[in-house]
XYZ file of C-alpha atoms in Angstrom:
642
model
C 0.000 0.000 0.000
C 1.435 3.401 -0.995
C 1.597 6.455 1.207
C -1.080 8.071 -0.925
C -3.477 5.275 0.054
C -3.471 6.405 3.686
C -5.733 9.079 5.058
C -4.070 12.301 6.119
C -3.182 12.909 9.744
C -5.470 15.951 9.646
C -8.458 13.829 8.572
C -7.730 11.167 11.158
C -7.362 13.709 13.952
C -10.505 15.582 12.968
C -12.505 12.328 13.022
C -11.070 11.230 16.375
C -11.852 14.601 17.928
C -15.382 14.707 16.575
C -16.222 11.197 17.824
C -14.286 9.138 20.341
C -14.034 5.555 18.997
C -14.181 4.256 22.559
C -17.189 6.276 23.700
C -19.445 3.213 23.746
C -19.769 1.906 27.325
C -17.533 -1.182 27.690
C -20.287 -3.363 29.091
C -22.299 -6.231 27.611
C -25.852 -7.239 28.405
C -28.542 -9.493 26.940
C -28.985 -7.150 23.985
C -25.360 -7.759 22.977
C -25.688 -11.519 23.430
C -28.716 -11.693 21.125
C -27.872 -8.730 18.858
C -26.606 -8.934 15.311
C -23.529 -6.699 15.767
C -20.805 -8.104 17.966
C -17.210 -6.851 18.252
C -15.024 -9.825 19.020
C -11.313 -10.490 18.999
C -11.582 -14.261 19.051
C -7.954 -14.730 20.137
C -8.690 -13.120 23.517
C -9.611 -15.826 26.048
C -9.890 -18.294 23.178
C -9.014 -21.109 25.605
C -12.402 -20.702 27.300
C -14.626 -20.556 24.222
C -12.569 -23.297 22.532
C -13.255 -25.586 25.505
C -16.990 -25.090 24.975
C -16.839 -25.751 21.235
C -14.626 -28.796 21.723
C -17.129 -30.191 24.223
C -19.964 -29.605 21.761
C -17.978 -31.388 19.038
C -17.481 -34.367 21.329
C -21.190 -34.459 22.132
C -21.936 -34.329 18.405
C -19.477 -37.167 17.800
C -21.209 -39.297 20.420
C -18.355 -39.441 22.954
C -20.803 -38.373 25.669
C -24.274 -36.842 25.752
C -24.035 -33.987 28.229
C -21.491 -31.945 30.101
C -21.196 -28.747 32.101
C -18.484 -26.103 32.312
C -17.951 -23.246 34.760
C -15.967 -20.135 33.893
C -14.644 -17.876 36.623
C -13.227 -14.396 36.147
C -12.983 -11.038 37.831
C -15.406 -8.389 36.681
C -14.445 -6.799 33.396
C -12.446 -9.728 32.043
C -15.146 -10.846 29.626
C -17.541 -13.412 31.147
C -20.599 -12.211 29.226
C -18.358 -11.632 26.195
C -17.548 -15.356 26.081
C -21.262 -16.198 26.196
C -21.912 -13.733 23.399
C -19.106 -15.255 21.317
C -20.638 -18.719 21.743
C -24.105 -17.500 20.767
C -22.894 -15.663 17.690
C -20.770 -18.572 16.503
C -23.695 -20.974 16.910
C -25.835 -18.508 14.961
C -23.238 -18.281 12.209
C -22.292 -21.944 11.884
C -25.216 -23.822 13.418
C -24.778 -26.782 15.693
C -27.272 -26.223 18.455
C -30.034 -24.205 20.036
C -29.088 -21.543 22.575
C -30.632 -20.503 25.887
C -29.417 -17.459 27.843
C -30.382 -16.997 31.483
C -29.581 -13.715 33.208
C -32.847 -12.455 34.739
C -34.333 -15.049 37.037
C -37.458 -13.364 38.400
C -38.555 -14.684 41.772
C -35.649 -16.864 42.926
C -38.053 -18.623 45.307
C -39.633 -20.078 42.158
C -36.525 -20.691 40.075
C -37.975 -23.617 38.106
C -41.003 -21.623 36.966
C -38.625 -18.812 36.108
C -36.500 -21.144 34.013
C -39.531 -22.246 31.997
C -39.990 -18.591 31.029
C -36.269 -18.199 30.253
C -36.257 -21.334 28.094
C -39.317 -20.336 26.068
C -38.166 -16.722 25.640
C -34.710 -17.795 24.459
C -36.156 -20.259 21.975
C -38.289 -17.390 20.713
C -35.122 -15.602 19.513
C -33.863 -15.811 15.933
C -31.636 -18.820 15.329
C -29.417 -20.238 12.606
C -31.938 -20.335 9.763
C -33.230 -16.782 10.112
C -36.304 -18.057 11.963
C -37.063 -18.388 15.642
C -35.466 -21.310 17.415
C -38.925 -22.673 18.258
C -39.622 -22.757 14.526
C -36.375 -24.617 13.861
C -37.502 -27.250 16.370
C -41.064 -27.316 15.003
C -39.724 -27.854 11.470
C -37.564 -30.793 12.549
C -40.542 -32.300 14.385
C -42.869 -31.709 11.411
C -40.483 -33.419 8.984
C -40.286 -36.332 11.418
C -44.091 -36.482 11.580
C -44.466 -36.344 7.795
C -42.105 -39.299 7.385
C -44.481 -41.332 9.522
C -47.061 -40.996 6.753
C -44.567 -41.549 3.930
C -40.908 -42.517 4.448
C -39.738 -40.681 1.311
C -41.737 -37.531 2.091
C -40.265 -34.179 1.120
C -38.074 -32.565 3.774
C -39.210 -28.988 4.327
C -36.962 -26.084 5.246
C -38.228 -23.760 7.990
C -38.904 -21.045 5.396
C -40.958 -23.424 3.243
C -43.025 -24.606 6.169
C -43.590 -21.078 7.460
C -44.667 -20.024 3.979
C -47.125 -22.917 3.869
C -48.622 -21.920 7.221
C -48.763 -18.265 6.203
C -50.859 -19.132 3.163
C -53.245 -21.412 5.068
C -56.683 -20.472 6.358
C -57.397 -20.597 10.119
C -59.350 -23.795 9.569
C -56.478 -25.370 7.628
C -53.936 -24.352 10.255
C -55.947 -25.992 12.991
C -56.216 -29.171 10.960
C -52.502 -29.210 10.099
C -51.462 -28.698 13.717
C -53.825 -31.431 14.866
C -52.695 -33.904 12.206
C -48.994 -33.121 12.662
C -49.398 -33.684 16.387
C -51.173 -36.992 15.817
C -48.504 -38.176 13.389
C -45.677 -37.078 15.675
C -47.174 -38.976 18.592
C -47.098 -42.122 16.472
C -43.360 -41.686 16.032
C -42.355 -40.523 19.530
C -43.422 -41.296 23.065
C -44.487 -38.032 24.709
C -46.006 -37.448 28.139
C -47.917 -34.284 27.251
C -49.198 -34.047 23.648
C -50.256 -30.440 24.250
C -46.611 -29.353 24.362
C -46.085 -30.884 20.929
C -49.198 -29.100 19.660
C -48.041 -25.755 21.064
C -44.640 -26.128 19.371
C -46.363 -26.727 16.028
C -48.481 -23.595 16.615
C -45.253 -21.548 16.559
C -45.243 -22.099 12.785
C -48.262 -19.772 12.524
C -47.454 -16.051 12.401
C -50.806 -15.220 13.948
C -50.559 -17.676 16.852
C -46.783 -17.621 17.398
C -46.690 -15.238 20.367
C -49.620 -16.948 22.092
C -47.952 -20.341 21.678
C -44.688 -19.017 23.134
C -46.547 -17.468 26.076
C -48.210 -20.799 26.738
C -44.878 -22.613 26.508
C -43.463 -20.055 28.985
C -46.071 -21.234 31.478
C -48.236 -18.138 31.181
C -51.991 -18.431 31.382
C -53.913 -17.732 28.184
C -57.373 -16.244 28.081
C -59.900 -19.055 27.770
C -61.100 -18.049 24.305
C -57.516 -18.120 22.992
C -56.747 -21.452 24.683
C -59.922 -22.874 23.125
C -58.870 -21.524 19.731
C -55.519 -23.318 19.995
C -57.185 -26.380 21.563
C -54.841 -26.161 24.546
C -55.405 -25.952 28.306
C -55.297 -22.378 29.561
C -51.921 -22.963 31.229
C -49.023 -25.415 31.401
C -46.615 -24.307 34.112
C -44.441 -27.097 35.496
C -40.883 -28.343 35.529
C -42.184 -31.462 33.799
C -43.002 -29.244 30.814
C -39.398 -27.986 30.827
C -38.052 -31.539 30.878
C -40.299 -32.594 27.996
C -39.164 -29.613 25.913
C -35.540 -30.569 26.624
C -36.291 -34.143 25.541
C -37.813 -32.941 22.274
C -34.844 -30.671 21.535
C -32.422 -33.515 22.247
C -34.004 -35.581 19.474
C -32.802 -33.092 16.862
C -30.328 -30.541 18.241
C -27.684 -29.985 20.858
C -28.716 -27.458 23.465
C -26.390 -24.876 25.016
C -27.708 -23.321 28.234
C -25.715 -20.355 29.604
C -26.189 -18.915 33.088
C -24.949 -15.354 33.663
C -25.259 -12.609 36.297
C -24.814 -14.923 39.276
C -22.815 -12.360 41.273
C -25.626 -10.015 42.375
C -24.598 -9.162 45.961
C -28.031 -8.907 47.597
C -29.855 -11.745 45.802
C -30.659 -14.151 48.636
C -33.693 -16.346 49.209
C -35.454 -15.179 52.374
C -36.490 -18.693 53.367
C -33.402 -20.830 52.702
C -30.813 -18.072 52.976
C -29.159 -19.329 49.789
C -27.556 -16.938 47.322
C -28.841 -16.824 43.740
C -25.687 -18.599 42.523
C -26.422 -21.500 44.881
C -30.079 -21.672 43.847
C -29.092 -21.725 40.178
C -26.529 -24.445 40.980
C -29.391 -26.598 42.274
C -31.290 -25.924 39.051
C -28.205 -26.858 36.994
C -28.023 -30.179 38.858
C -31.657 -30.954 37.988
C -31.203 -29.886 34.367
C -27.976 -31.865 33.976
C -29.606 -35.030 35.270
C -32.442 -34.675 32.764
C -30.670 -33.251 29.698
C -30.169 -35.870 26.989
C -27.894 -33.890 24.666
C -26.252 -30.606 25.442
C -23.955 -28.396 27.469
C -24.576 -26.176 30.473
C -22.268 -23.193 30.968
C -22.187 -20.918 34.004
C -20.008 -17.850 34.481
C -19.232 -16.188 37.794
C -16.540 -14.453 39.828
C -14.040 -16.703 41.690
C -15.499 -15.956 45.167
C -18.901 -17.243 44.048
C -17.322 -20.552 43.139
C -15.120 -20.911 46.214
C -17.403 -19.344 48.849
C -20.849 -20.297 47.525
C -20.905 -23.152 45.002
C -18.186 -25.354 46.539
C -19.935 -25.184 49.912
C -22.948 -26.984 48.473
C -23.164 -30.788 48.697
C -20.861 -32.591 46.275
C -23.766 -33.883 44.264
C -24.633 -30.289 43.424
C -21.365 -28.422 42.832
C -19.805 -31.247 40.799
C -22.720 -30.987 38.354
C -22.009 -27.286 37.820
C -18.617 -28.130 36.305
C -18.491 -31.774 35.307
C -15.346 -31.062 33.297
C -13.374 -30.283 36.448
C -12.153 -27.043 37.951
C -13.569 -23.845 36.459
C -11.796 -22.249 33.511
C -10.234 -18.928 34.518
C -10.307 -16.003 32.118
C -7.022 -14.173 31.694
C -6.087 -10.558 32.217
C -4.837 -8.570 29.244
C -1.156 -8.422 28.282
C 0.597 -6.181 25.774
C -0.130 -8.424 22.783
C -3.826 -8.918 23.581
C -4.245 -5.184 24.232
C -2.764 -4.358 20.814
C -5.106 -6.919 19.219
C -8.137 -5.468 21.019
C -7.335 -1.816 20.303
C -6.451 -2.394 16.643
C -9.664 -4.371 16.135
C -11.763 -1.643 17.800
C -10.096 1.130 15.780
C -10.321 -0.846 12.539
C -14.108 -0.970 12.881
C -14.189 2.737 13.682
C -11.994 3.815 10.744
C -13.962 1.568 8.397
C -17.194 3.356 9.357
C -15.466 6.708 8.822
C -14.056 5.647 5.412
C -10.530 6.333 6.666
C -7.290 4.352 6.363
C -4.768 5.016 9.179
C -1.038 4.740 8.588
C -0.842 2.687 11.806
C -3.736 0.385 12.867
C -3.519 1.526 16.499
C -3.239 5.280 15.790
C -3.430 7.553 17.832
C -1.743 5.155 20.278
C 1.738 3.630 20.037
C 2.901 0.080 20.657
C 5.078 1.332 23.495
C 2.034 2.864 25.219
C -0.090 -0.267 24.893
C 2.720 -2.646 25.867
C 3.371 -0.542 28.971
C -0.350 -0.656 29.784
C -0.229 -4.467 29.565
C 2.347 -4.674 32.365
C -0.379 -3.808 34.849
C -2.478 -6.825 33.729
C -5.676 -4.815 33.257
C -9.096 -6.232 32.387
C -10.533 -5.658 28.916
C -12.969 -3.177 30.438
C -10.110 -1.227 32.037
C -8.256 -1.149 28.713
C -11.258 0.270 26.857
C -11.809 2.837 29.607
C -8.134 3.883 29.383
C -8.422 4.184 25.596
C -11.467 6.401 25.915
C -9.703 8.714 28.361
C -6.454 8.841 26.384
C -7.684 9.036 22.808
C -6.329 12.583 22.418
C -4.586 12.956 19.057
C -2.438 16.012 18.337
C -3.985 18.583 16.019
C -1.726 19.827 13.249
C -4.267 21.751 11.201
C -7.914 22.532 11.298
C -10.276 22.624 14.236
C -12.038 19.705 15.821
C -15.276 19.811 17.785
C -15.597 17.183 20.399
C -19.025 15.709 21.031
C -20.082 15.929 24.673
C -19.412 12.631 26.405
C -20.935 11.127 29.508
C -18.501 11.108 32.411
C -20.800 10.027 35.271
C -20.238 6.255 35.677
C -23.817 5.718 36.861
C -25.177 7.535 33.830
C -22.951 5.447 31.549
C -24.352 2.291 33.110
C -27.922 3.642 32.992
C -27.617 4.487 29.283
C -26.293 0.985 28.622
C -29.205 -0.633 30.438
C -31.682 1.528 28.526
C -30.513 -0.265 25.373
C -32.208 -3.449 26.611
C -35.329 -4.496 24.731
C -37.807 -4.750 27.587
C -40.673 -6.226 25.588
C -40.041 -9.752 26.853
C -39.980 -8.492 30.451
C -43.409 -6.833 30.262
C -45.022 -10.149 31.231
C -42.842 -10.700 34.312
C -44.876 -9.462 37.278
C -42.030 -10.070 39.708
C -39.379 -8.221 37.705
C -41.681 -5.262 37.023
C -42.772 -5.111 40.655
C -39.158 -5.261 41.827
C -38.246 -2.295 39.604
C -41.192 -0.219 40.878
C -40.335 -1.163 44.472
C -36.766 0.048 43.964
C -38.191 3.289 42.578
C -40.084 3.826 45.815
C -37.056 2.910 47.915
C -35.302 5.867 46.277
C -38.114 8.095 47.601
C -37.737 7.260 51.315
C -38.089 10.472 53.291
C -39.503 12.458 50.370
C -43.024 13.829 50.027
C -44.603 13.108 46.658
C -48.277 13.741 45.821
C -48.758 14.762 49.484
C -47.557 11.345 50.702
C -44.359 11.253 52.751
C -42.794 7.882 51.937
C -41.476 6.179 55.072
C -40.931 2.622 53.873
C -41.264 0.435 50.777
C -41.115 -3.306 51.408
C -41.923 -6.621 49.754
C -42.704 -8.105 53.191
C -46.423 -7.662 52.732
C -47.965 -10.318 54.975
C -48.727 -9.720 58.642
C -45.783 -11.851 59.737
C -43.451 -10.237 57.256
C -43.662 -12.798 54.465
C -43.740 -12.202 50.740
C -46.812 -12.794 48.613
C -47.042 -14.278 45.131
C -49.397 -11.558 43.912
C -49.053 -8.369 45.974
C -45.529 -7.244 45.095
C -44.911 -4.689 47.832
C -46.308 -2.078 50.200
C -45.613 1.633 50.304
C -45.971 2.932 53.865
C -46.205 6.631 54.602
C -48.139 9.610 55.925
C -50.652 11.830 54.160
C -51.258 14.950 56.262
C -50.589 12.937 59.405
C -52.793 10.051 58.359
C -51.313 6.564 57.905
C -51.169 5.355 54.316
C -50.374 1.741 53.413
C -50.642 1.061 49.688
C -50.468 -2.525 48.460
C -49.219 -2.678 44.863
C -49.865 -5.671 42.605
C -48.462 -5.849 39.089
C -50.810 -8.275 37.346
C -49.938 -8.840 33.692
C -51.676 -12.214 33.519
C -53.829 -12.723 30.434
C -56.724 -13.733 32.650
C -58.093 -16.685 34.549
C -56.736 -17.968 37.849
C -53.670 -15.742 38.130
C -55.526 -12.487 37.558
C -58.444 -13.534 39.736
C -56.179 -14.601 42.622
C -54.223 -11.350 42.451
C -57.318 -9.134 42.372
C -58.870 -11.089 45.234
C -55.815 -10.477 47.417
C -55.709 -6.814 46.448
C -59.232 -6.431 47.803
C -58.319 -8.088 51.116
C -57.253 -5.012 53.072
C -57.621 -6.741 56.442
C -55.309 -9.689 55.771
C -52.588 -7.508 54.260
C -53.156 -4.469 56.507
C -53.788 -2.013 53.651
C -55.477 1.343 53.419
C -55.414 1.214 49.623
C -54.937 -1.419 46.935
C -53.328 -0.513 43.611
C -53.532 -2.605 40.442
C -50.743 -1.950 37.919
C -51.496 -3.424 34.491
C -50.987 -2.553 30.830
C -54.033 -0.949 29.221
C -53.686 -3.313 26.290
C -54.339 -6.257 28.614
C -58.100 -6.154 28.817
C -60.086 -7.853 31.552
C -63.510 -9.417 31.259
C -66.660 -7.731 32.526
C -66.925 -10.591 35.033
C -63.527 -9.709 36.539
C -64.534 -6.047 36.479
C -67.725 -6.571 38.451
C -66.331 -9.174 40.862
C -63.024 -7.497 41.732
C -62.292 -4.162 40.071
C -65.517 -2.327 40.938
C -65.327 -3.301 44.654
C -61.634 -2.339 44.760
C -62.131 1.097 43.233
C -65.689 2.104 44.128
C -66.069 0.581 47.574
C -62.538 0.423 48.991
C -60.931 3.481 47.442
C -58.334 1.494 45.552
C -57.056 2.391 42.109
C -55.882 1.179 38.737
C -52.624 2.582 37.332
C -51.735 1.839 33.694
C -48.326 0.306 33.080
C -46.664 2.269 30.275
C -43.465 1.111 28.625
C -41.796 4.539 28.593
C -42.453 4.943 32.333
C -41.314 1.489 33.478
C -38.212 1.353 31.247
C -36.080 3.827 33.269
C -37.103 2.053 36.482
C -35.994 -1.305 35.056
C -32.731 0.248 33.872
C -31.758 1.873 37.170
C -32.716 -1.269 39.082
C -30.404 -3.292 36.801
C -27.589 -0.810 37.446
C -28.124 -1.240 41.188
C -28.059 -5.042 40.931
C -24.836 -4.987 38.886
C -23.296 -2.063 40.755
C -20.304 -3.957 42.175
C -19.540 -6.567 39.542
C -20.215 -4.858 36.234
C -20.308 -1.134 36.803
C -18.101 -0.426 39.824
C -20.428 2.164 41.368
C -21.782 2.535 44.892
C -25.297 2.765 46.292
C -24.601 6.380 47.218
C -23.602 7.241 43.649
C -26.769 5.611 42.281
C -29.113 7.447 44.647
C -27.264 10.721 44.015
C -27.752 10.177 40.274
C -31.487 9.605 40.797
C -31.724 12.800 42.864
C -29.699 14.907 40.421
C -30.918 13.516 37.104
C -34.392 12.306 38.032
C -36.259 15.077 36.225
C -34.237 14.487 33.060
C -34.247 10.680 33.170
C -37.780 10.070 34.511
C -36.519 8.637 37.801
C -37.443 9.095 41.444
C -40.115 11.678 42.164
C -40.230 12.581 38.460
C -41.395 9.143 37.347
C -45.098 9.371 36.365
C -45.801 5.756 37.335
C -44.529 6.260 40.895
C -46.425 9.549 41.213
C -49.653 8.006 39.955
C -49.476 5.189 42.516
C -49.124 7.765 45.314
C -51.728 10.195 43.983
C -55.296 10.356 45.269
C -57.493 7.649 43.713
C -59.990 8.776 41.084
C -62.692 6.290 42.176
C -63.381 5.717 38.464
C -63.362 2.267 36.888
C -61.361 2.540 33.624
C -63.753 1.605 30.820
C -60.915 1.203 28.294
C -59.520 -1.691 30.350
C -62.660 -3.803 29.937
C -62.771 -6.037 26.880
C -65.718 -6.654 24.625
C -66.716 -10.284 24.877
C -65.111 -12.167 21.965
C -68.426 -13.423 20.587
C -67.316 -13.421 16.963
C -64.130 -15.294 17.807
C -66.044 -17.830 19.885
C -68.557 -18.364 17.091
C -65.800 -18.936 14.508
C -64.165 -21.462 16.837
C -67.437 -23.348 17.180
C -67.811 -23.361 13.390
C -64.387 -24.964 13.058
C -65.010 -27.461 15.832
C -68.345 -28.485 14.358
C -66.544 -29.984 11.392
C -65.261 -32.833 13.542
C -65.341 -35.338 10.715
C -62.757 -33.366 8.718
C -60.530 -32.762 11.734
C -60.517 -36.466 12.567
C -59.344 -37.646 9.151
C -56.458 -40.049 9.120
C -52.859 -38.824 8.991
C -52.762 -40.475 5.556
C -54.174 -37.233 4.156
C -51.515 -35.117 5.816
C -48.993 -35.331 3.002
C -51.563 -34.188 0.484
C -52.037 -30.965 2.398
C -48.312 -30.168 2.087
C -47.787 -31.032 -1.591
């Protein structure tokens, strides 16, 4: 390459001064694990990811069926980065389905939480450009079709999805029923409804409902009837059957992350979240027929928490022996990381530097490596020291965020929260933390004295009422019980509303229902629970809005990761809320928190009540009336697909 091929120093400097290549916060979260763009220097900590891929190759070759690996590392050395590398390589080259666990919900109900994690992960896009559920459904459908005719055509996921997209509702119901019947002739399955629900993921219209059902969520009765499923299937047995079905066709990689949260203990057992997840890993390992379980954590979690569990538990967390330690950076790995990062930056700017690590020098980066920094520390150093000399022209530097809490908050705001809008526990926990930042403040005339999830008379937690806000309103005691109820309907919603009306048992002066306006409730639920709550007991309904809950979820995540990922203190976080609350919709400036504290309106929200789905019910009955057609032999199944 000739000198004329390089960009001028003036152009390079102007670009570097206008936009710092290292301005992006050096943290990874679930969005990076599942996202399309991923910056990776695969030589860094290759020993860890290579161990995972070698284990998968051995499983594929039949040397053994399952294994588990633990990775330990100090914060900032790349634990989540390794998980992201594994996910992206599986996406690129195939070779297994991928499950990522990092938000566990109520750790008292870890198995129910894992059913949600499993179904949500399989709802992500996989190798073939379709959702992982649809990859599995396609493999199962091809298996079912071969039952009818051994030389049947093998469909790709895209072909099968196209077929379902072109079908009428009546045809789809017939295909799902016949595919299920044929599959059950080929495989022994405990719960045929799980098979049916997986086939429903091939329908664009029913996909999200099928995934919700597979998560263990309760469907509205009319929708369950439409899919010919029970309203709910929440059990660890469902998880085990799904794992069995996957094992027939694919390897499964399950990754557990964010096990270092300092205050995540079970109130009853006293166990830390890492220990509770270790128990789950043991149960999964003993029931997984083909796959690998990976867990990442800091060394103290392994030595002080996991290894203190009975041998039958901790040995299952890392069947392959002692955990794999991630390495600190040295001069060579720092040069590789920085040159890779800058190469991507210069490529976007259409610039060609004369040195790949400009504006740094090899001497600088080699000297930095002597201190054995983490990757996160290297990127932070690069951001602070990316100050090229200016020979000509003027550069204008974009304002950059210097507050470490704000950096972390901005990173967490990148998370797609759509999948979390069904998690009552997670949403309630975020709102509770919002109120805990208001202790001692007066908002909407209420002076907040305490916010606690110990809602029962003896200080226990409740499955439906998330927390209480205790305070004073002009000298009068106020005790508000808050229940986030995102259930589609049925038992869960009814049980939650019933408790919210029980002021005596829970010692409340006001009950507050928090629920998305899009989640309608039936007129029966309205008359039985909502009208008494609002009209007779002075309770209220507060709509859950995505733009109002998102900052609360983000700041709660920062607090949970404050020590391990972000290196900030509680004091810094609460100072940030106080200083930036009005700008960031936090603390007393969050409309959701203010609305919960405000005087009730005593008005039942008419836009929350659904019209009875008469037309839908009638169309379902029309389909069901044609029982003769639905009960035709599987011999006709191939004709429908050719």
